[in-house]
Amino acid sequence: DGGITQSPKYLFRKEGQNVTLSCEQNLNHDAMYWYRQDPGQGLRLIYYSQIVNDFQKGDIAEGYSVSREKKESFPLTVTSAQKNPTAFYLCASRDRQGTYEQYFGPGTRLTVT
Amino acid sequence: SQKIEQNSEALNIQEGKTATLTCNYTNYSPAYLQWYRQDPGRGPVFLLLIRENEKEKRKERLKVTFDTTLKQSLFHITASQPADSATYLCAPISNFGNEKLTFGTGTRLTIIP
């Protein structure tokens, strides 16, 4: 059963702590993406990766870091430098040889207090 | 700067009627345009892609038009049903720099029984 998984679904952290969100895909897609969504807002791109061991900043990368050591995995770390980390985080992947369709995971809702 | 606007944050339509959602873009010359559906608390799901040389695309009760002169795409749901209630997002894609998608803020559609 192919798809993208994100874990956990809900995550709670205290202010000042770093937290890592997991994203795994078994679709054999080269490209992977992280978005942030705030209530009533659209998707904003945090980081993206076109290939293993390479990634680029999106529109709102400050306070976040990523790694892409394996094709299947693209974890996102929300650092203590991120001023407003509470949000809904979505991971997506795409077949670069395909039609630009992005496949999204179920999302992780992060709450920092 | 590139801008994507989707009509009214929320749209209420009577069941059975046609719902029409608008996506306007500026400072873009997209070669393609995608539409996604997002249910509350879940990741978006791809619905349709239309190319710049296609005036219209249909999929079951869905119809998308793409007017590159007006810089606008219209998304229609005919014979609307309460199950069509969701947020719909558009995402124009340029030929160049197309590694990442930029999404509109979305229109929240409610079909009233």
mmCIF file of C-alpha atoms in Angstrom:
data_model
loop_
_atom_site.group_PDB
_atom_site.id
_atom_site.type_symbol
_atom_site.label_atom_id
_atom_site.label_comp_id
_atom_site.label_asym_id
_atom_site.label_seq_id
_atom_site.Cartn_x
_atom_site.Cartn_y
_atom_site.Cartn_z
ATOM 1 C CA ASP A 1 0.000 0.000 0.000
ATOM 2 C CA GLY A 2 1.898 3.036 -1.256
ATOM 3 C CA GLY A 3 1.752 6.453 0.296
ATOM 4 C CA ILE A 4 3.227 8.999 2.649
ATOM 5 C CA THR A 5 3.179 8.647 6.387
ATOM 6 C CA GLN A 6 3.724 11.340 8.951
ATOM 7 C CA SER A 7 4.094 10.766 12.617
ATOM 8 C CA PRO A 8 2.876 11.566 15.093
ATOM 9 C CA LYS A 9 -0.561 12.966 14.234
ATOM 10 C CA TYR A 10 -0.479 15.298 17.258
ATOM 11 C CA LEU A 11 2.632 16.601 19.003
ATOM 12 C CA PHE A 12 2.948 18.770 22.080
ATOM 13 C CA ARG A 13 6.157 20.487 23.147
ATOM 14 C CA LYS A 14 7.306 23.097 25.596
ATOM 15 C CA GLU A 15 8.726 26.336 24.303
ATOM 16 C CA GLY A 16 12.490 26.211 23.855
ATOM 17 C CA GLN A 17 12.618 22.554 22.821
ATOM 18 C CA ASN A 18 13.558 21.306 19.386
ATOM 19 C CA VAL A 19 11.180 18.770 17.868
ATOM 20 C CA THR A 20 11.515 16.520 14.816
ATOM 21 C CA LEU A 21 8.590 15.603 12.603
ATOM 22 C CA SER A 22 8.801 12.399 10.621
ATOM 23 C CA CYS A 23 7.904 11.960 6.948
ATOM 24 C CA GLU A 24 8.318 8.669 5.076
ATOM 25 C CA GLN A 25 7.213 7.704 1.564
ATOM 26 C CA ASN A 26 7.281 4.425 -0.343
ATOM 27 C CA LEU A 27 6.248 5.896 -3.687
ATOM 28 C CA ASN A 28 9.832 5.994 -4.973
ATOM 29 C CA HIS A 29 9.499 9.747 -5.492
ATOM 30 C CA ASP A 30 12.629 11.857 -5.808
ATOM 31 C CA ALA A 31 11.104 15.142 -4.664
ATOM 32 C CA MET A 32 9.806 15.801 -1.169
ATOM 33 C CA TYR A 33 8.362 18.923 0.445
ATOM 34 C CA TRP A 34 7.422 20.383 3.823
ATOM 35 C CA TYR A 35 4.599 22.883 4.195
ATOM 36 C CA ARG A 36 3.138 24.743 7.088
ATOM 37 C CA GLN A 37 -0.560 25.618 7.314
ATOM 38 C CA ASP A 38 -2.051 28.026 9.829
ATOM 39 C CA PRO A 39 -5.804 28.320 10.507
ATOM 40 C CA GLY A 40 -7.576 29.853 7.528
ATOM 41 C CA GLN A 41 -4.298 30.114 5.633
ATOM 42 C CA GLY A 42 -2.914 28.479 2.561
ATOM 43 C CA LEU A 43 0.114 26.210 2.406
ATOM 44 C CA ARG A 44 3.502 27.852 2.849
ATOM 45 C CA LEU A 45 6.623 26.037 1.702
ATOM 46 C CA ILE A 46 9.311 25.487 4.342
ATOM 47 C CA TYR A 47 11.894 23.272 2.609
ATOM 48 C CA TYR A 48 12.040 21.000 -0.392
ATOM 49 C CA SER A 49 14.368 18.359 -1.726
ATOM 50 C CA GLN A 50 14.707 17.245 -5.335
ATOM 51 C CA ILE A 51 17.169 14.450 -4.679
ATOM 52 C CA VAL A 52 18.910 12.623 -1.866
ATOM 53 C CA ASN A 53 21.518 14.677 0.019
ATOM 54 C CA ASP A 54 20.235 17.941 -1.443
ATOM 55 C CA PHE A 55 17.567 20.372 -0.270
ATOM 56 C CA GLN A 56 16.583 24.013 -0.725
ATOM 57 C CA LYS A 57 14.912 26.615 1.438
ATOM 58 C CA GLY A 58 11.333 27.474 0.705
ATOM 59 C CA ASP A 59 9.553 30.694 1.563
ATOM 60 C CA ILE A 60 9.627 30.372 5.361
ATOM 61 C CA ALA A 61 12.734 28.314 6.246
ATOM 62 C CA GLU A 62 13.889 30.356 9.235
ATOM 63 C CA GLY A 63 13.785 28.331 12.437
ATOM 64 C CA TYR A 64 13.550 24.994 10.621
ATOM 65 C CA SER A 65 16.075 22.413 9.436
ATOM 66 C CA VAL A 66 15.832 19.262 7.316
ATOM 67 C CA SER A 67 17.913 16.346 6.142
ATOM 68 C CA ARG A 68 17.576 13.987 3.199
ATOM 69 C CA GLU A 69 19.883 11.048 3.813
ATOM 70 C CA LYS A 70 17.516 8.507 2.267
ATOM 71 C CA LYS A 71 15.132 8.760 -0.656
ATOM 72 C CA GLU A 72 12.237 7.582 1.497
ATOM 73 C CA SER A 73 12.704 9.965 4.393
ATOM 74 C CA PHE A 74 12.633 13.760 4.832
ATOM 75 C CA PRO A 75 12.451 14.694 8.535
ATOM 76 C CA LEU A 76 11.783 18.267 9.604
ATOM 77 C CA THR A 77 13.205 19.744 12.815
ATOM 78 C CA VAL A 78 11.401 22.698 14.326
ATOM 79 C CA THR A 79 14.018 24.502 16.365
ATOM 80 C CA SER A 80 13.612 26.806 19.321
ATOM 81 C CA ALA A 81 14.479 29.677 16.960
ATOM 82 C CA GLN A 82 11.100 29.333 15.224
ATOM 83 C CA LYS A 83 9.021 32.115 16.761
ATOM 84 C CA ASN A 84 5.545 30.712 16.116
ATOM 85 C CA PRO A 85 5.907 26.943 15.765
ATOM 86 C CA THR A 86 2.318 25.980 16.560
ATOM 87 C CA ALA A 87 0.791 24.939 13.217
ATOM 88 C CA PHE A 88 -0.317 22.050 11.017
ATOM 89 C CA TYR A 89 2.658 20.588 9.148
ATOM 90 C CA LEU A 90 2.234 18.737 5.874
ATOM 91 C CA CYS A 91 4.759 16.632 4.005
ATOM 92 C CA ALA A 92 4.402 15.872 0.294
ATOM 93 C CA SER A 93 6.254 14.049 -2.445
ATOM 94 C CA ARG A 94 6.282 14.139 -6.216
ATOM 95 C CA ASP A 95 7.515 12.039 -9.086
ATOM 96 C CA ARG A 96 9.813 14.429 -10.953
ATOM 97 C CA GLN A 97 9.117 12.548 -14.177
ATOM 98 C CA GLY A 98 5.379 12.875 -13.641
ATOM 99 C CA THR A 99 2.696 15.515 -14.005
ATOM 100 C CA TYR A 100 3.571 17.755 -11.032
ATOM 101 C CA GLU A 101 0.947 16.082 -8.872
ATOM 102 C CA GLN A 102 1.957 16.220 -5.218
ATOM 103 C CA TYR A 103 0.987 13.438 -2.821
ATOM 104 C CA PHE A 104 0.419 14.649 0.708
ATOM 105 C CA GLY A 105 0.714 12.910 4.033
ATOM 106 C CA PRO A 106 -1.965 13.161 6.741
ATOM 107 C CA GLY A 107 -0.166 15.980 8.542
ATOM 108 C CA THR A 108 1.185 16.582 12.056
ATOM 109 C CA ARG A 109 -0.458 19.134 14.309
ATOM 110 C CA LEU A 110 2.240 20.663 16.513
ATOM 111 C CA THR A 111 1.331 22.641 19.599
ATOM 112 C CA VAL A 112 4.041 24.495 21.503
ATOM 113 C CA THR A 113 3.205 26.057 24.854
ATOM 114 C CA SER B 1 5.804 39.319 -6.872
ATOM 115 C CA GLN B 2 3.737 36.308 -7.831
ATOM 116 C CA LYS B 3 0.274 36.277 -6.349
ATOM 117 C CA ILE B 4 -2.581 33.779 -6.358
ATOM 118 C CA GLU B 5 -6.075 34.809 -5.282
ATOM 119 C CA GLN B 6 -9.030 32.527 -4.765
ATOM 120 C CA ASN B 7 -12.494 34.007 -4.553
ATOM 121 C CA SER B 8 -14.050 34.536 -1.168
ATOM 122 C CA GLU B 9 -12.766 32.526 1.713
ATOM 123 C CA ALA B 10 -16.095 30.702 2.003
ATOM 124 C CA LEU B 11 -18.821 29.778 -0.459
ATOM 125 C CA ASN B 12 -22.218 28.271 0.403
ATOM 126 C CA ILE B 13 -24.151 26.510 -2.341
ATOM 127 C CA GLN B 14 -27.496 24.701 -2.289
ATOM 128 C CA GLU B 15 -27.293 20.972 -2.941
ATOM 129 C CA GLY B 16 -27.857 20.132 -6.588
ATOM 130 C CA LYS B 17 -26.633 23.493 -7.880
ATOM 131 C CA THR B 18 -23.322 24.169 -9.619
ATOM 132 C CA ALA B 19 -20.523 25.525 -7.462
ATOM 133 C CA THR B 20 -18.012 27.775 -9.229
ATOM 134 C CA LEU B 21 -14.670 28.629 -7.632
ATOM 135 C CA THR B 22 -12.232 31.172 -9.035
ATOM 136 C CA CYS B 23 -8.444 31.238 -9.088
ATOM 137 C CA ASN B 24 -6.758 34.428 -10.308
ATOM 138 C CA TYR B 25 -3.007 34.807 -10.615
ATOM 139 C CA THR B 26 -0.687 37.744 -11.271
ATOM 140 C CA ASN B 27 2.968 37.944 -12.306
ATOM 141 C CA TYR B 28 2.775 34.346 -13.456
ATOM 142 C CA SER B 29 2.869 32.661 -16.799
ATOM 143 C CA PRO B 30 1.837 29.170 -15.797
ATOM 144 C CA ALA B 31 2.046 26.331 -18.250
ATOM 145 C CA TYR B 32 -0.219 24.228 -16.039
ATOM 146 C CA LEU B 33 -2.635 24.715 -13.219
ATOM 147 C CA GLN B 34 -3.658 22.171 -10.609
ATOM 148 C CA TRP B 35 -6.644 21.934 -8.295
ATOM 149 C CA TYR B 36 -6.603 20.124 -4.952
ATOM 150 C CA ARG B 37 -9.233 19.272 -2.372
ATOM 151 C CA GLN B 38 -8.499 19.482 1.353
ATOM 152 C CA ASP B 39 -10.750 18.145 4.100
ATOM 153 C CA PRO B 40 -10.398 19.505 7.662
ATOM 154 C CA GLY B 41 -7.344 18.146 9.453
ATOM 155 C CA ARG B 42 -6.084 16.230 6.404
ATOM 156 C CA GLY B 43 -3.610 16.725 3.592
ATOM 157 C CA PRO B 44 -4.725 18.036 0.190
ATOM 158 C CA VAL B 45 -5.651 15.554 -2.520
ATOM 159 C CA PHE B 46 -4.948 16.186 -6.201
ATOM 160 C CA LEU B 47 -8.044 16.524 -8.390
ATOM 161 C CA LEU B 48 -7.181 17.857 -11.829
ATOM 162 C CA LEU B 49 -4.397 19.379 -13.892
ATOM 163 C CA ILE B 50 -5.067 21.565 -16.914
ATOM 164 C CA ARG B 51 -2.467 22.665 -19.460
ATOM 165 C CA GLU B 52 -2.240 26.149 -20.949
ATOM 166 C CA ASN B 53 -3.270 24.882 -24.368
ATOM 167 C CA GLU B 54 -6.402 23.225 -22.941
ATOM 168 C CA LYS B 55 -9.420 25.464 -22.555
ATOM 169 C CA GLU B 56 -11.381 22.987 -20.501
ATOM 170 C CA LYS B 57 -10.897 19.704 -18.647
ATOM 171 C CA ARG B 58 -13.556 17.439 -17.168
ATOM 172 C CA LYS B 59 -13.570 14.625 -14.646
ATOM 173 C CA GLU B 60 -16.945 13.217 -13.638
ATOM 174 C CA ARG B 61 -18.843 16.172 -12.089
ATOM 175 C CA LEU B 62 -15.783 18.427 -12.099
ATOM 176 C CA LYS B 63 -14.894 20.905 -14.819
ATOM 177 C CA VAL B 64 -11.889 23.217 -14.943
ATOM 178 C CA THR B 65 -11.263 26.057 -17.374
ATOM 179 C CA PHE B 66 -8.017 27.933 -17.926
ATOM 180 C CA ASP B 67 -7.944 31.393 -19.518
ATOM 181 C CA THR B 68 -4.351 32.595 -19.879
ATOM 182 C CA THR B 69 -5.529 35.965 -21.213
ATOM 183 C CA LEU B 70 -7.638 36.672 -18.146
ATOM 184 C CA LYS B 71 -5.047 34.902 -15.940
ATOM 185 C CA GLN B 72 -7.834 32.909 -14.390
ATOM 186 C CA SER B 73 -8.999 29.368 -13.805
ATOM 187 C CA LEU B 74 -12.559 28.409 -12.917
ATOM 188 C CA PHE B 75 -13.403 25.199 -11.081
ATOM 189 C CA HIS B 76 -16.968 23.932 -11.372
ATOM 190 C CA ILE B 77 -18.731 21.175 -9.452
ATOM 191 C CA THR B 78 -22.038 20.295 -11.057
ATOM 192 C CA ALA B 79 -24.937 18.606 -9.235
ATOM 193 C CA SER B 80 -23.201 19.452 -5.967
ATOM 194 C CA GLN B 81 -23.566 17.172 -2.958
ATOM 195 C CA PRO B 82 -22.907 17.712 0.771
ATOM 196 C CA ALA B 83 -19.913 15.350 0.387
ATOM 197 C CA ASP B 84 -18.322 17.967 -1.888
ATOM 198 C CA SER B 85 -17.951 20.284 1.112
ATOM 199 C CA ALA B 86 -14.232 20.944 1.564
ATOM 200 C CA THR B 87 -11.546 23.553 0.905
ATOM 201 C CA TYR B 88 -10.331 23.722 -2.682
ATOM 202 C CA LEU B 89 -6.849 24.962 -3.531
ATOM 203 C CA CYS B 90 -5.396 26.008 -6.857
ATOM 204 C CA ALA B 91 -1.707 25.850 -7.764
ATOM 205 C CA PRO B 92 -0.326 27.373 -10.990
ATOM 206 C CA ILE B 93 2.881 25.862 -12.339
ATOM 207 C CA SER B 94 5.398 27.643 -14.540
ATOM 208 C CA ASN B 95 7.614 25.932 -17.074
ATOM 209 C CA PHE B 96 10.654 27.338 -15.344
ATOM 210 C CA GLY B 97 11.371 27.082 -11.645
ATOM 211 C CA ASN B 98 8.660 24.491 -11.379
ATOM 212 C CA GLU B 99 10.344 22.414 -8.726
ATOM 213 C CA LYS B 100 8.046 23.884 -6.121
ATOM 214 C CA LEU B 101 4.346 24.621 -6.082
ATOM 215 C CA THR B 102 2.763 27.775 -4.739
ATOM 216 C CA PHE B 103 -0.799 27.290 -3.536
ATOM 217 C CA GLY B 104 -3.648 29.738 -3.307
ATOM 218 C CA THR B 105 -5.206 30.280 0.116
ATOM 219 C CA GLY B 106 -8.178 28.161 -0.854
ATOM 220 C CA THR B 107 -11.946 28.513 -0.920
ATOM 221 C CA ARG B 108 -13.977 26.718 1.741
ATOM 222 C CA LEU B 109 -17.032 25.306 0.004
ATOM 223 C CA THR B 110 -20.119 24.214 1.931
ATOM 224 C CA ILE B 111 -22.954 22.420 0.149
ATOM 225 C CA ILE B 112 -26.203 22.942 2.028
ATOM 226 C CA PRO B 113 -28.700 20.067 1.943
#
